[in-house]
Amino acid sequence: MPYLGDEHTVRELRRALSNPNVQADHLRYRNTIHRVIRVMSQGQDVSGLYSEMVKACATVDIVQKKLVYVFLCSYASLNPELSLLVINTLRKDCSDHNPMVRSLALRNMCNLRLPGLSQYVQQPLTVGLKDKAACVRRVAVLGWAKIHSLQPNTEMGRYTHIIHSLQPNTEMDVAVVNELYGLLRDPDPVVMVNCLRALEEILQEEGGVAINKPIAHHLLNRLKLCDVWGQSEVLAVLQRYRPRGEDELFDILSLLDPALLSHHAPVMAATLRLFLSLCSTLPAVCMSALERARGPLLAAAGSTSRELRYAALCHIQLLLRSEPGLLGEHYKRFFCGYAEPPYIKQNKMQVLVELVNDDNVAMVLDELRGYCTDVNTETSQTAINAIGSIGRSYTDRCLAILTGLLGLKQEHITSAVLQTLRDLVWVCPQCGDAVCSALEGWEDNLQDSQGRGALLWLLGVYGDRVTGAPYLLEDCIDGVRSEVSAEVKTELLTATLRLFLSRPAETQDMMGRLLVYCIEEEVDMCVRDQALLYYRLLHCGIEEVRQVLQGGRRSDPSLGPLIGRPPEPISQWASIFNTLEPLTLGASTVGNSDPVTPKLSTLTPNTLTSNAEAMTPTPGDPHLPDCSSGALSLSVSPALTPEEFERLWLQLEKGACLEVCVACPVPRCSPEGLQVALQLVNIQTLAFTPPNTHPWRVYLYTHTSHISTKTPHTLILAELLHTGGEGEKEEEEEGEEEGEREEEGEKEGEGEKEGEKEEEEEGEGEKEGEEEGDKEGEEEGDGEREKEKGLLVVMRQHPGDQTALRGFLSVLTTVLHTLSTHTACTYTA
Amino acid sequence: MISQVFILSSKGDHLIYKDFRGEAGKDAVNKFYEMVTALTGGQPPVVMKHKELHFVHIRQGGLYWVATTKADASPFTIIEFLNRLTALVKDYCGCLSEKSVQMNFALIYELLDEVVDFGYIQTTSTDILKNFIQTEAVSSKPFSLFDLSNVGLFGADTQQNKVAPSAAATRPIVSSQGEQGGKNEIFVDVIERMSVVIGANGVLMKADIEGEIRVKCYMPSCSEMRIGLNEEFSIGKSQLSGYGAAVRVDECSFHQAVRLDEFDTYRILKVCPSQGEQTVMQYQLCDDLPTAPPFRLFPSIERDSGGRLLMYLKLRCDLPPKSLSQELSSPDQSAELQPKNKAVHWEIPRFPGGAQLSALFKLEVSGLSAASLQEVGPVSLNFELPKYTSTGLQIRFLRLSPIQPGPSQRWVRYVTHSDSYTIRI
């Protein structure tokens, strides 16, 4: 940060530093140096004073020395030549009779970070390792690590004249490493821990310190002597040790057990992590360790330091992924304090959602209801969302609260409630009635575009049951000119069309006006295209419109079981426990409301890599039209000619290619219907075989781009293939698989597990599809089994981008599911 | 391992910057400030990442205390380290503020130098550190030029400190060495934080207490201290016996330096306090308070004929009358409307036990409807109850051995803070 009078200050300081009168009076001298450091830490460049400061280094006054060292270490790399002058003074200090001076000199000598440093430092460091004073040994041990970290950067050419006087580095390292291993037995615990740290760095390429049985036991026995910092570091290193047998393992565990209850969060977390890694094969022990650590974790979550609270809360969320019942009775600990910052409140609410059970649901909802009127709008929105998530299992109570909130007539609350209701209705269609009655007599004028979008969606879907729906829509249509959000406009278009299907007489006129406006005057291309699309769709006939638009109003019945996520195995998150990752993941791990992703994680084998990202929700919007899949957006332009498509298709054959089988029957709509539906989500169909032919194929393409990450656009080409029952070759394969499947079926659960394993390992689409198809087939009865075989999706991509591919696939499957509404009906019935 | 540590003022001024490993450039400081100020309200700020560098920060005393790391370090360790660093700075400088950090930057550099080496935490114990920083204490005299203005700062700070007892001992531990006599003090504080939720119907919905015994020692040498707790102190639910006076906590943990050989039978903690502040015992109690919550509120909210919102609040303090100051010296209450928080702030400087206060607020609210009455609330109380512990934990005695030469003073203080005391309407 440049200050006014920058140079002036430096000049003045230089004058003062070189003034013999000042130098004679050591108090004044020190004060001047003090000022230099002050200026330096304010961010000013005072490197020009280096030579004066070097002179100031030669003093008996320890405080002055310390001050000067702070300066020298900051600027040494800019003045390597001058720094060599300091080294002499420092080396002299290294043999001072005062251990404090020795350690100070040694530490700062290593801190200079000069390329040619090691030759000067090695000798004092070697002596330092054998020093009588522990504080010198501590510094010396870490000094070796510092020297080691400098070595790779040594510019050999420039310093050859020094190199020849050195022993070869490797030999030196071997000697040092042995010495350091020996010093693990040093009586001073900090020296011991520092040895571990230094060895970890020096041996980094070999995987760190070798922890054999004697070392491990030595460390464990000395653990109590270390302070909390040392303990947590030793515990971290011990993770690499594998006990020989169960006896040894349990000896270690019982030795560590008290540390699980430590009221120092770092020690507790490190111990728990060690437990989890040692007992990765013993889930029961892990569980009991989690239970033991519950108290300290809760204490950390209620700590005075809000940062510590946050860290604890994030880790509690991890724990809950495996053991949802762990904290059920302690739900009150997660009630928010009035003065807590919003990020902690939101985190606590996410935990509360996970803790809900029959006993506490009333209390939790009551509490959450209180947060809905929080002054901070984000907090109140989180609270409303939380109620919505609980609503999936306790629908009636939550609906009562949510509809009650509408009565407050607060803009941000109403908007959040509408969005929550929209999401809730999607998952739990049975609450449609309550939503309709809430919408009855609606007269609010919402400003928030997302809330308005949700309202329009609800009006479109439930228009037949809400008396005032046409009037509400009419108001919007009349005001469409002043509407700024394109999202709302597309929503309005869809809602109007949907309403037209159920109440044509009242809607026709205004729909005409809206279409005219959007086609003639609208400047936003997306809105205009959509209006055009609907216009043409209407030309196709009312049945077509119905098929395309009303498909989206029923939720995917397969969502039911997904609402309650099964507990994950601990190993899923044990590796990120006590790292920074849970804190950066923060909000995104919990509240997975996405209907498609969980299914995908069984579809695409590479998402199974225990990567937490795979669990983050992608699409937020359940409905079709702008189903842009969260951050992913698809677009059909630039257009591709069939020739180009063919060329690319063949060209990419060897490249990024993924075959996935989706458990979805062939859409029973006409090819045009399919084309329109896919166009709605910006997927272009290029060619397809007529319906009811086998094999049935469709070729599609789209361009994807991430809104958030700004990754380059990728082009995805895809082929939908339904082999049906007739194809001869397919028949054979199918027969084989059928046999296999039946065998598996006989083996019951075991067989299924094996099947899943195979999926993961092989990563082939076929079998998964088989599985999925199998499940569906069972639900529908044997007769349809044959026909309901999955669709094979072959995707090629340029350039490769897994997330985009997944996003595309999820969009595609959603569309396909929606189009096969007939089957959905049979489920619900 | 920690790559850099720096302290920024809330305005982004660089106060302290120390690079331990030379892995990241100094521009990280500005980058951090850019990122932290760009955060929106909902984003959790504690950990941020820029390229390979993780920033972990805490806020204390209005300052950003930041540690950066490249390795995937334990968040608990780094956060606790930063907390400990602030505690150390507080011990050595007397209080935490931008000014005190600025004044004592040389001391803080020295502290950092001793506490962390090459990014590894060496020690944070004042006992060990004082051997290294001690010299500084002597030599900090020359800084008296700055310290002259410091004196006023500390003096003023103790007086105007509203959070009184727990923070009363705000003077640097080291400077006490210079001025002998009367400064040989030891403070033992029992501090409880209450978080209570009372439902609209007056039912106690939640009542948690987190308590700790904190020792702040100014004695240069103190070999052993024995702290006697209530004899009927019990831990855990199972031990709840028939005694009415039993003091019970759910969970309890001790500082690792505390020896507990006499704890089981006599409830005596033995500890050798090091200079500075440390927490020797922490305990929690959930839901099962031995006494009624200290404050009850009887609200009535209505709309008057003129469309104004009427809030009539009657607040009663259910503590025994003696537990607080007896005089009811026409309390200088004040109330103000905070439009930013949409809150009415009612300040009561003194509230004797057993007394009752009431207030009537009339608010002009635009567009007031019957439904908006539901939106009123909750009432959140912020208070401090001196000489009171809600668990009933008491310190029977405090003995130092061997007997200190010269005058030594021992102080035992009790205080209950409101962590969050919410009453729904």
Short mmCIF file of C-alpha atoms in Angstrom, two decimals, chain A residues 1 27 30-31 34 37-38 40-43 63 66-67 70 100 104 107-108 111 113 135 138-139 142 145-146 149 190 194 197 201 226-229 231-233 261 263-266 269 295-297 299 302-305 307-312 315 332-333 335-338 342-343 346 363 366-367 369-371 373 375 378 407-408 410 578-581 583-584, chain B residues 1 12 14-15 19-22 26 41-47 54 56-59 69 72-77 79-81 83-84 102-103 105-106 109-110 113-114 117-118 120-124 128 131-132 135-136 139 142-143 145-146 193 197 205-206 208 210 251 253-256 279 282 284 286-287 340-342 371 374-375 377-378 380 419-420 422 424:
data_model
loop_
_atom_site.label_atom_id
_atom_site.label_comp_id
_atom_site.label_asym_id
_atom_site.label_seq_id
_atom_site.Cartn_x
_atom_site.Cartn_y
_atom_site.Cartn_z
CA MET A 1 0.00 0.00 0.00
CA LEU A 27 17.54 3.16 23.45
CA ARG A 30 16.27 0.60 19.19
CA ASN A 31 13.45 3.04 18.88
CA HIS A 34 11.23 -0.09 15.98
CA ILE A 37 9.55 -2.34 11.52
CA ARG A 38 6.37 -0.42 12.08
CA MET A 40 7.40 -2.22 7.20
CA SER A 41 4.41 -3.94 8.69
CA GLN A 42 2.18 -1.19 7.43
CA GLY A 43 3.07 -2.43 4.00
CA VAL A 63 15.37 -7.16 21.70
CA LYS A 66 14.93 -9.75 17.33
CA LEU A 67 13.66 -6.62 15.69
CA VAL A 70 12.27 -9.59 11.59
CA MET A 100 18.16 -18.14 23.83
CA LEU A 104 17.39 -17.15 17.96
CA ARG A 107 16.30 -19.99 13.67
CA ASN A 108 16.75 -16.75 11.84
CA ASN A 111 14.74 -18.25 7.89
CA ARG A 113 15.84 -18.30 2.63
CA CYS A 135 15.02 -24.82 22.68
CA ARG A 138 13.86 -27.66 18.55
CA VAL A 139 15.09 -24.97 16.24
CA LEU A 142 13.19 -27.70 12.03
CA ALA A 145 13.50 -29.08 7.17
CA LYS A 146 13.96 -25.46 6.13
CA SER A 149 12.86 -27.04 1.38
CA VAL A 190 8.51 -30.58 21.26
CA ASN A 194 9.50 -31.33 15.48
CA ARG A 197 7.50 -32.72 11.21
CA GLU A 201 9.02 -32.86 4.95
CA CYS A 226 2.97 -33.24 24.29
CA ASP A 227 0.82 -30.18 24.32
CA VAL A 228 -2.41 -30.13 22.32
CA TRP A 229 -0.74 -29.03 19.10
CA GLN A 231 -0.77 -34.33 20.13
CA SER A 232 -2.92 -33.56 17.16
CA GLU A 233 0.07 -33.70 14.87
CA LEU A 261 -13.23 -36.86 25.20
CA HIS A 263 -12.11 -30.72 25.52
CA HIS A 264 -9.57 -29.44 23.06
CA ALA A 265 -11.33 -29.72 19.76
CA PRO A 266 -8.14 -30.27 17.72
CA ALA A 269 -10.95 -34.34 16.04
CA GLY A 295 -20.15 -34.81 23.76
CA PRO A 296 -16.97 -32.93 22.86
CA LEU A 297 -18.30 -32.24 19.38
CA ALA A 299 -19.36 -28.75 23.21
CA GLY A 302 -21.54 -24.47 21.48
CA SER A 303 -18.14 -22.90 21.92
CA THR A 304 -17.71 -19.19 22.48
CA SER A 305 -15.69 -18.91 19.31
CA GLU A 307 -15.51 -19.99 14.00
CA LEU A 308 -15.03 -23.09 16.08
CA ARG A 309 -18.77 -23.50 16.23
CA TYR A 310 -18.93 -23.37 12.50
CA ALA A 311 -16.17 -25.94 12.08
CA ALA A 312 -17.89 -28.26 14.53
CA HIS A 315 -18.24 -31.84 10.86
CA LYS A 332 -32.09 -28.42 21.13
CA ARG A 333 -28.39 -27.75 21.00
CA PHE A 335 -31.50 -24.06 18.11
CA CYS A 336 -30.15 -20.77 16.92
CA GLY A 337 -29.09 -18.04 19.25
CA TYR A 338 -30.57 -14.67 18.55
CA PRO A 342 -26.47 -15.91 9.64
CA TYR A 343 -24.05 -18.52 8.39
CA GLN A 346 -28.24 -21.55 8.43
CA MET A 363 -40.54 -28.61 18.71
CA ASP A 366 -42.03 -24.50 16.18
CA GLU A 367 -38.48 -23.29 16.43
CA ARG A 369 -41.29 -21.20 12.43
CA GLY A 370 -39.74 -18.59 14.70
CA TYR A 371 -36.78 -18.15 12.37
CA THR A 373 -39.55 -13.97 10.50
CA VAL A 375 -34.69 -9.89 10.04
CA GLU A 378 -31.43 -15.19 3.83
CA GLY A 407 -50.67 -14.49 5.80
CA LEU A 408 -47.82 -12.28 6.95
CA GLN A 410 -44.09 -10.04 3.68
CA ASN A 578 -10.79 -32.90 10.16
CA THR A 579 -9.71 -31.27 6.92
CA LEU A 580 -10.74 -27.95 5.52
CA GLU A 581 -13.02 -29.54 2.98
CA LEU A 583 -15.96 -26.19 5.86
CA THR A 584 -15.71 -25.18 2.25
CA MET B 1 1.26 -26.27 8.82
CA GLY B 12 -8.09 -3.64 5.81
CA HIS B 14 -2.06 -4.31 7.60
CA LEU B 15 -1.18 -4.56 11.24
CA ASP B 19 5.48 -15.29 6.47
CA PHE B 20 6.69 -18.58 7.90
CA ARG B 21 7.35 -20.71 4.88
CA GLY B 22 7.83 -18.39 1.97
CA LYS B 26 2.51 -10.93 0.30
CA GLY B 41 -24.28 -12.39 4.04
CA GLY B 42 -25.17 -15.99 3.49
CA GLN B 43 -21.75 -17.30 2.60
CA PRO B 44 -19.86 -18.82 5.45
CA PRO B 45 -16.68 -16.84 5.73
CA VAL B 46 -14.41 -18.92 7.95
CA VAL B 47 -12.52 -20.78 5.27
CA HIS B 54 -6.54 -21.61 2.03
CA VAL B 56 -8.71 -19.46 7.67
CA HIS B 57 -9.70 -16.52 9.72
CA ILE B 58 -11.41 -15.55 12.90
CA ARG B 59 -12.71 -12.22 14.04
CA THR B 69 -2.05 -22.77 4.57
CA ASP B 72 -4.93 -29.58 3.98
CA ALA B 73 -4.62 -28.80 7.63
CA SER B 74 -7.02 -29.51 10.42
CA PRO B 75 -9.51 -26.67 10.68
CA PHE B 76 -9.91 -27.24 14.39
CA THR B 77 -6.20 -26.83 14.93
CA ILE B 79 -8.99 -22.05 14.41
CA GLU B 80 -7.98 -22.99 17.91
CA PHE B 81 -4.50 -21.72 17.24
CA ASN B 83 -8.06 -18.24 19.17
CA ARG B 84 -5.10 -19.05 21.34
CA GLN B 102 -0.58 -1.43 16.66
CA MET B 103 1.16 -0.31 19.79
CA PHE B 105 3.45 -4.92 17.13
CA ALA B 106 7.03 -5.64 18.10
CA TYR B 109 6.15 -10.30 16.14
CA GLU B 110 8.22 -11.70 18.93
CA ASP B 113 8.37 -15.91 16.27
CA GLU B 114 8.39 -18.04 19.38
CA ASP B 117 8.45 -21.93 13.58
CA PHE B 118 8.38 -22.85 9.92
CA TYR B 120 4.56 -25.48 12.98
CA ILE B 121 3.07 -24.49 16.29
CA GLN B 122 5.82 -24.83 18.89
CA THR B 123 4.20 -23.81 22.10
CA THR B 124 1.48 -21.52 23.26
CA ILE B 128 7.34 -21.49 28.47
CA ASN B 131 11.15 -17.29 29.42
CA PHE B 132 11.55 -15.96 25.93
CA THR B 135 13.46 -10.10 28.13
CA GLU B 136 11.05 -8.16 26.09
CA SER B 139 13.16 -3.93 27.31
CA PRO B 142 12.10 2.01 25.98
CA PHE B 143 8.82 1.76 24.24
CA LEU B 145 7.24 6.58 24.58
CA PHE B 146 4.38 4.69 23.09
CA ARG B 193 -23.46 -18.83 29.45
CA VAL B 197 -35.87 -20.36 24.69
CA MET B 205 -38.59 -24.90 25.66
CA LYS B 206 -34.90 -25.07 25.99
CA ASP B 208 -28.74 -24.92 28.20
CA GLU B 210 -22.28 -23.85 29.21
CA GLU B 251 -20.81 -33.25 31.11
CA SER B 253 -14.07 -31.78 31.12
CA PHE B 254 -10.85 -30.50 32.54
CA HIS B 255 -7.70 -28.89 31.32
CA GLN B 256 -5.06 -31.51 30.92
CA THR B 279 -9.75 -22.51 31.34
CA GLN B 282 -15.72 -26.73 31.26
CA GLN B 284 -22.55 -28.27 30.35
CA CYS B 286 -28.99 -29.22 29.31
CA ASP B 287 -32.64 -28.69 29.95
CA LYS B 340 -32.04 -1.28 10.43
CA ASN B 341 -32.66 -4.35 12.55
CA LYS B 342 -36.38 -3.74 12.77
CA ALA B 371 -51.39 -10.62 10.37
CA GLN B 374 -47.75 -12.44 14.33
CA GLU B 375 -44.53 -11.11 13.05
CA GLY B 377 -41.07 -11.11 18.27
CA PRO B 378 -39.13 -12.83 19.54
CA SER B 380 -34.14 -11.47 23.00
CA ASP B 419 -25.62 -16.47 25.31
CA SER B 420 -29.04 -16.28 23.81
CA THR B 422 -35.13 -15.75 23.67
CA ARG B 424 -41.27 -15.96 21.87
#
